[in-house]
Amino acid sequence: IHLMASAAFGLIHASILTAIDVDSVGAAAAWDVVIGAVHGTGVLILMPMMLALAHPLVRSGDLERPGPLLTGFGSMTPVGSLAAHVVFGLVVGSTYAGIVL
């Protein structure tokens, strides 16, 4: 599921970069780092609610509740998650620039 979601988000990133008409590799990478940070922030805000409502192990108490910004999984989880989304944005922006520009 995560692989397919990543492909879909990559296409969304590419659509946004096309819509704002980036014209250089640096601009594509910079814009996509911002897009990745916004995406990562959204994940940190929404994922705890989604896990608490939908994941059967969280609901049954067999898996620890995620807590605000996923801090229930460790204090560095938000940092790692946000960093991963920023890196995803950097990779997608650089790939976009290499293919399109």
Tab-separated table of N, CA and C in Angstrom:
chain	number	residue	atom	x	y	z
A	1	ILE	N	0.833	-1.189	0.000
A	1	ILE	CA	0.000	0.000	0.000
A	1	ILE	C	0.876	1.250	0.000
A	2	HIS	N	1.930	1.253	0.834
A	2	HIS	CA	2.774	2.433	0.926
A	2	HIS	C	3.502	2.699	-0.392
A	3	LEU	N	3.909	1.643	-1.086
A	3	LEU	CA	4.578	1.805	-2.381
A	3	LEU	C	3.651	2.468	-3.394
A	4	MET	N	2.423	2.018	-3.455
A	4	MET	CA	1.465	2.602	-4.399
A	4	MET	C	1.113	4.038	-4.009
A	5	ALA	N	0.992	4.288	-2.715
A	5	ALA	CA	0.722	5.658	-2.265
A	5	ALA	C	1.894	6.564	-2.618
A	6	SER	N	3.112	6.049	-2.503
A	6	SER	CA	4.297	6.842	-2.860
A	6	SER	C	4.296	7.187	-4.342
A	7	ALA	N	3.918	6.230	-5.176
A	7	ALA	CA	3.831	6.497	-6.613
A	7	ALA	C	2.775	7.567	-6.888
A	8	ALA	N	1.635	7.452	-6.220
A	8	ALA	CA	0.570	8.441	-6.409
A	8	ALA	C	1.022	9.823	-5.935
A	9	PHE	N	1.683	9.878	-4.785
A	9	PHE	CA	2.163	11.171	-4.294
A	9	PHE	C	3.267	11.730	-5.191
A	10	GLY	N	4.080	10.869	-5.776
A	10	GLY	CA	5.083	11.331	-6.734
A	10	GLY	C	4.430	12.019	-7.926
A	11	LEU	N	3.332	11.437	-8.403
A	11	LEU	CA	2.599	12.060	-9.511
A	11	LEU	C	1.970	13.383	-9.080
A	12	ILE	N	1.489	13.437	-7.848
A	12	ILE	CA	0.925	14.693	-7.338
A	12	ILE	C	2.024	15.751	-7.261
A	13	HIS	N	3.197	15.369	-6.749
A	13	HIS	CA	4.327	16.305	-6.690
A	13	HIS	C	4.653	16.809	-8.092
A	14	ALA	N	4.732	15.902	-9.067
A	14	ALA	CA	5.052	16.291	-10.443
A	14	ALA	C	3.997	17.234	-11.012
A	15	SER	N	2.735	16.976	-10.691
A	15	SER	CA	1.655	17.847	-11.162
A	15	SER	C	1.784	19.251	-10.577
A	16	ILE	N	2.126	19.320	-9.306
A	16	ILE	CA	2.303	20.630	-8.664
A	16	ILE	C	3.481	21.363	-9.294
A	17	LEU	N	4.591	20.664	-9.503
A	17	LEU	CA	5.767	21.300	-10.113
A	17	LEU	C	5.454	21.779	-11.525
A	18	THR	N	4.665	21.015	-12.263
A	18	THR	CA	4.262	21.439	-13.610
A	18	THR	C	3.358	22.663	-13.528
A	19	ALA	N	2.440	22.668	-12.576
A	19	ALA	CA	1.494	23.781	-12.432
A	19	ALA	C	2.197	25.084	-12.066
A	20	ILE	N	3.251	25.009	-11.238
A	20	ILE	CA	3.949	26.240	-10.862
A	20	ILE	C	5.074	26.576	-11.829
A	21	ASP	N	5.245	25.722	-12.837
A	21	ASP	CA	6.163	25.990	-13.955
A	21	ASP	C	7.602	26.229	-13.493
A	22	VAL	N	8.150	25.243	-12.765
A	22	VAL	CA	9.550	25.365	-12.351
A	22	VAL	C	10.441	25.316	-13.583
A	23	ASP	N	11.561	26.034	-13.518
A	23	ASP	CA	12.410	26.133	-14.703
A	23	ASP	C	13.865	25.753	-14.459
A	24	SER	N	14.170	25.207	-13.279
A	24	SER	CA	15.541	24.775	-13.013
A	24	SER	C	15.534	23.597	-12.054
A	25	VAL	N	16.649	22.894	-12.040
A	25	VAL	CA	16.781	21.749	-11.142
A	25	VAL	C	16.686	22.209	-9.695
A	26	GLY	N	17.356	23.305	-9.362
A	26	GLY	CA	17.333	23.818	-7.996
A	26	GLY	C	15.939	24.217	-7.550
A	27	ALA	N	15.189	24.863	-8.449
A	27	ALA	CA	13.825	25.270	-8.113
A	27	ALA	C	12.930	24.051	-7.899
A	28	ALA	N	13.085	23.040	-8.748
A	28	ALA	CA	12.284	21.822	-8.605
A	28	ALA	C	12.591	21.135	-7.276
A	29	ALA	N	13.862	21.012	-6.952
A	29	ALA	CA	14.247	20.353	-5.701
A	29	ALA	C	13.767	21.167	-4.499
A	30	ALA	N	13.938	22.488	-4.543
A	30	ALA	CA	13.537	23.335	-3.416
A	30	ALA	C	12.020	23.300	-3.205
A	31	TRP	N	11.272	23.443	-4.291
A	31	TRP	CA	9.815	23.402	-4.160
A	31	TRP	C	9.351	22.052	-3.631
A	32	ASP	N	9.982	20.981	-4.104
A	32	ASP	CA	9.535	19.668	-3.662
A	32	ASP	C	9.953	19.357	-2.232
A	33	VAL	N	11.017	19.964	-1.748
A	33	VAL	CA	11.357	19.844	-0.328
A	33	VAL	C	10.243	20.490	0.509
A	34	VAL	N	9.758	21.638	0.060
A	34	VAL	CA	8.656	22.313	0.761
A	34	VAL	C	7.388	21.454	0.707
A	35	ILE	N	7.090	20.917	-0.474
A	35	ILE	CA	5.906	20.064	-0.618
A	35	ILE	C	6.031	18.833	0.289
A	36	GLY	N	7.222	18.240	0.335
A	36	GLY	CA	7.455	17.091	1.201
A	36	GLY	C	7.286	17.436	2.674
A	37	ALA	N	7.740	18.620	3.070
A	37	ALA	CA	7.589	19.047	4.469
A	37	ALA	C	6.120	19.257	4.823
A	38	VAL	N	5.360	19.837	3.904
A	38	VAL	CA	3.923	20.025	4.140
A	38	VAL	C	3.230	18.669	4.230
A	39	HIS	N	3.583	17.764	3.332
A	39	HIS	CA	3.018	16.414	3.355
A	39	HIS	C	3.370	15.710	4.665
A	40	GLY	N	4.624	15.793	5.070
A	40	GLY	CA	5.055	15.158	6.319
A	40	GLY	C	4.343	15.719	7.533
A	41	THR	N	4.135	17.024	7.550
A	41	THR	CA	3.412	17.655	8.652
A	41	THR	C	1.971	17.163	8.695
A	42	GLY	N	1.354	17.060	7.525
A	42	GLY	CA	-0.011	16.534	7.462
A	42	GLY	C	-0.097	15.105	7.970
A	43	VAL	N	0.889	14.294	7.611
A	43	VAL	CA	0.922	12.903	8.078
A	43	VAL	C	1.032	12.865	9.598
A	44	LEU	N	1.906	13.685	10.157
A	44	LEU	CA	2.087	13.688	11.610
A	44	LEU	C	0.836	14.138	12.358
A	45	ILE	N	0.063	14.984	11.731
A	45	ILE	CA	-1.162	15.456	12.373
A	45	ILE	C	-2.297	14.446	12.207
A	46	LEU	N	-2.431	13.863	11.008
A	46	LEU	CA	-3.574	12.997	10.723
A	46	LEU	C	-3.361	11.526	11.078
A	47	MET	N	-2.140	11.025	10.955
A	47	MET	CA	-1.903	9.600	11.158
A	47	MET	C	-2.270	9.101	12.565
A	48	PRO	N	-1.969	9.848	13.635
A	48	PRO	CA	-2.376	9.344	14.953
A	48	PRO	C	-3.884	9.121	15.065
A	49	MET	N	-4.660	10.032	14.490
A	49	MET	CA	-6.117	9.867	14.528
A	49	MET	C	-6.543	8.666	13.700
A	50	MET	N	-5.955	8.504	12.520
A	50	MET	CA	-6.321	7.388	11.651
A	50	MET	C	-5.955	6.054	12.295
A	51	LEU	N	-4.772	5.976	12.894
A	51	LEU	CA	-4.362	4.730	13.537
A	51	LEU	C	-5.263	4.396	14.718
A	52	ALA	N	-5.585	5.384	15.519
A	52	ALA	CA	-6.422	5.152	16.693
A	52	ALA	C	-7.823	4.680	16.300
A	53	LEU	N	-8.302	5.147	15.161
A	53	LEU	CA	-9.651	4.773	14.733
A	53	LEU	C	-9.688	3.481	13.920
A	54	ALA	N	-8.658	3.209	13.140
A	54	ALA	CA	-8.758	2.131	12.162
A	54	ALA	C	-7.898	0.903	12.445
A	55	HIS	N	-6.783	1.052	13.125
A	55	HIS	CA	-5.880	-0.089	13.291
A	55	HIS	C	-6.403	-1.015	14.382
A	56	PRO	N	-6.662	-2.284	14.058
A	56	PRO	CA	-7.249	-3.183	15.059
A	56	PRO	C	-6.353	-3.424	16.272
A	57	LEU	N	-5.040	-3.445	16.091
A	57	LEU	CA	-4.155	-3.679	17.232
A	57	LEU	C	-4.107	-2.482	18.178
A	58	VAL	N	-4.235	-1.278	17.634
A	58	VAL	CA	-4.295	-0.085	18.490
A	58	VAL	C	-5.619	-0.082	19.241
A	59	ARG	N	-6.698	-0.400	18.540
A	59	ARG	CA	-8.019	-0.414	19.188
A	59	ARG	C	-8.101	-1.466	20.285
A	60	SER	N	-7.451	-2.612	20.080
A	60	SER	CA	-7.513	-3.670	21.090
A	60	SER	C	-6.529	-3.459	22.231
A	61	GLY	N	-5.588	-2.528	22.061
A	61	GLY	CA	-4.600	-2.263	23.098
A	61	GLY	C	-3.328	-3.087	22.955
A	62	ASP	N	-3.245	-3.934	21.921
A	62	ASP	CA	-2.037	-4.736	21.697
A	62	ASP	C	-0.884	-3.913	21.130
A	63	LEU	N	-1.198	-2.785	20.523
A	63	LEU	CA	-0.187	-1.855	20.007
A	63	LEU	C	-0.395	-0.523	20.705
A	64	GLU	N	0.695	0.078	21.134
A	64	GLU	CA	0.618	1.343	21.868
A	64	GLU	C	-0.075	2.415	21.033
A	65	ARG	N	-0.835	3.256	21.707
A	65	ARG	CA	-1.510	4.371	21.018
A	65	ARG	C	-0.438	5.298	20.457
A	66	PRO	N	-0.662	5.862	19.263
A	66	PRO	CA	0.371	6.653	18.617
A	66	PRO	C	0.687	7.984	19.307
A	67	GLY	N	-0.252	8.547	20.006
A	67	GLY	CA	-0.018	9.822	20.680
A	67	GLY	C	0.061	10.976	19.693
A	68	PRO	N	0.119	12.199	20.204
A	68	PRO	CA	0.187	13.364	19.316
A	68	PRO	C	1.483	13.341	18.498
A	69	LEU	N	1.354	13.612	17.220
A	69	LEU	CA	2.483	13.635	16.278
A	69	LEU	C	3.273	12.320	16.278
A	70	LEU	N	2.616	11.227	16.614
A	70	LEU	CA	3.212	9.878	16.657
A	70	LEU	C	4.279	9.722	17.738
A	71	THR	N	4.267	10.580	18.752
A	71	THR	CA	5.280	10.502	19.803
A	71	THR	C	5.120	9.269	20.686
A	72	GLY	N	3.982	8.594	20.614
A	72	GLY	CA	3.797	7.357	21.363
A	72	GLY	C	4.717	6.241	20.872
A	73	PHE	N	5.272	6.397	19.684
A	73	PHE	CA	6.200	5.415	19.127
A	73	PHE	C	7.649	5.813	19.363
A	74	GLY	N	7.870	6.832	20.170
A	74	GLY	CA	9.211	7.315	20.475
A	74	GLY	C	9.312	8.794	20.160
A	75	SER	N	10.110	9.492	20.933
A	75	SER	CA	10.176	10.948	20.789
A	75	SER	C	10.813	11.394	19.471
A	76	MET	N	11.606	10.527	18.843
A	76	MET	CA	12.241	10.894	17.586
A	76	MET	C	11.422	10.486	16.358
A	77	THR	N	10.308	9.810	16.560
A	77	THR	CA	9.475	9.391	15.436
A	77	THR	C	9.014	10.569	14.580
A	78	PRO	N	8.546	11.678	15.169
A	78	PRO	CA	8.141	12.803	14.322
A	78	PRO	C	9.305	13.360	13.493
A	79	VAL	N	10.480	13.412	14.086
A	79	VAL	CA	11.654	13.930	13.367
A	79	VAL	C	11.993	13.025	12.189
A	80	GLY	N	12.010	11.714	12.443
A	80	GLY	CA	12.321	10.764	11.387
A	80	GLY	C	11.283	10.765	10.280
A	81	SER	N	10.013	10.842	10.655
A	81	SER	CA	8.944	10.856	9.663
A	81	SER	C	9.004	12.114	8.803
A	82	LEU	N	9.190	13.251	9.447
A	82	LEU	CA	9.281	14.498	8.693
A	82	LEU	C	10.506	14.490	7.779
A	83	ALA	N	11.634	14.020	8.286
A	83	ALA	CA	12.850	13.949	7.469
A	83	ALA	C	12.649	13.032	6.271
A	84	ALA	N	11.984	11.900	6.476
A	84	ALA	CA	11.743	10.969	5.364
A	84	ALA	C	10.873	11.607	4.285
A	85	HIS	N	9.873	12.385	4.680
A	85	HIS	CA	9.012	13.038	3.701
A	85	HIS	C	9.755	14.156	2.967
A	86	VAL	N	10.635	14.853	3.659
A	86	VAL	CA	11.448	15.894	3.012
A	86	VAL	C	12.400	15.246	2.003
A	87	VAL	N	13.031	14.144	2.380
A	87	VAL	CA	13.933	13.439	1.456
A	87	VAL	C	13.146	12.908	0.257
A	88	PHE	N	11.949	12.384	0.506
A	88	PHE	CA	11.099	11.941	-0.606
A	88	PHE	C	10.861	13.102	-1.570
A	89	GLY	N	10.536	14.280	-1.030
A	89	GLY	CA	10.328	15.445	-1.876
A	89	GLY	C	11.576	15.813	-2.664
A	90	LEU	N	12.716	15.752	-2.022
A	90	LEU	CA	13.978	16.062	-2.701
A	90	LEU	C	14.241	15.085	-3.840
A	91	VAL	N	14.030	13.811	-3.597
A	91	VAL	CA	14.253	12.798	-4.639
A	91	VAL	C	13.267	12.975	-5.789
A	92	VAL	N	11.997	13.178	-5.470
A	92	VAL	CA	10.995	13.355	-6.525
A	92	VAL	C	11.274	14.632	-7.320
A	93	GLY	N	11.611	15.718	-6.641
A	93	GLY	CA	11.910	16.969	-7.345
A	93	GLY	C	13.123	16.842	-8.238
A	94	SER	N	14.150	16.182	-7.765
A	94	SER	CA	15.361	15.988	-8.569
A	94	SER	C	15.090	15.074	-9.762
A	95	THR	N	14.309	14.026	-9.531
A	95	THR	CA	13.952	13.112	-10.625
A	95	THR	C	13.101	13.829	-11.658
A	96	TYR	N	12.147	14.606	-11.196
A	96	TYR	CA	11.302	15.396	-12.093
A	96	TYR	C	12.170	16.311	-12.954
A	97	ALA	N	13.099	17.005	-12.309
A	97	ALA	CA	13.962	17.920	-13.050
A	97	ALA	C	14.809	17.174	-14.068
A	98	GLY	N	15.312	16.000	-13.689
A	98	GLY	CA	16.139	15.228	-14.611
A	98	GLY	C	15.371	14.721	-15.817
A	99	ILE	N	14.097	14.446	-15.645
A	99	ILE	CA	13.292	13.914	-16.748
A	99	ILE	C	12.655	15.022	-17.576
A	100	VAL	N	12.116	16.035	-16.916
A	100	VAL	CA	11.307	17.045	-17.601
A	100	VAL	C	12.112	18.246	-18.069
A	101	LEU	N	13.069	18.676	-17.258
A	101	LEU	CA	13.781	19.911	-17.617
A	101	LEU	C	14.954	19.670	-18.525
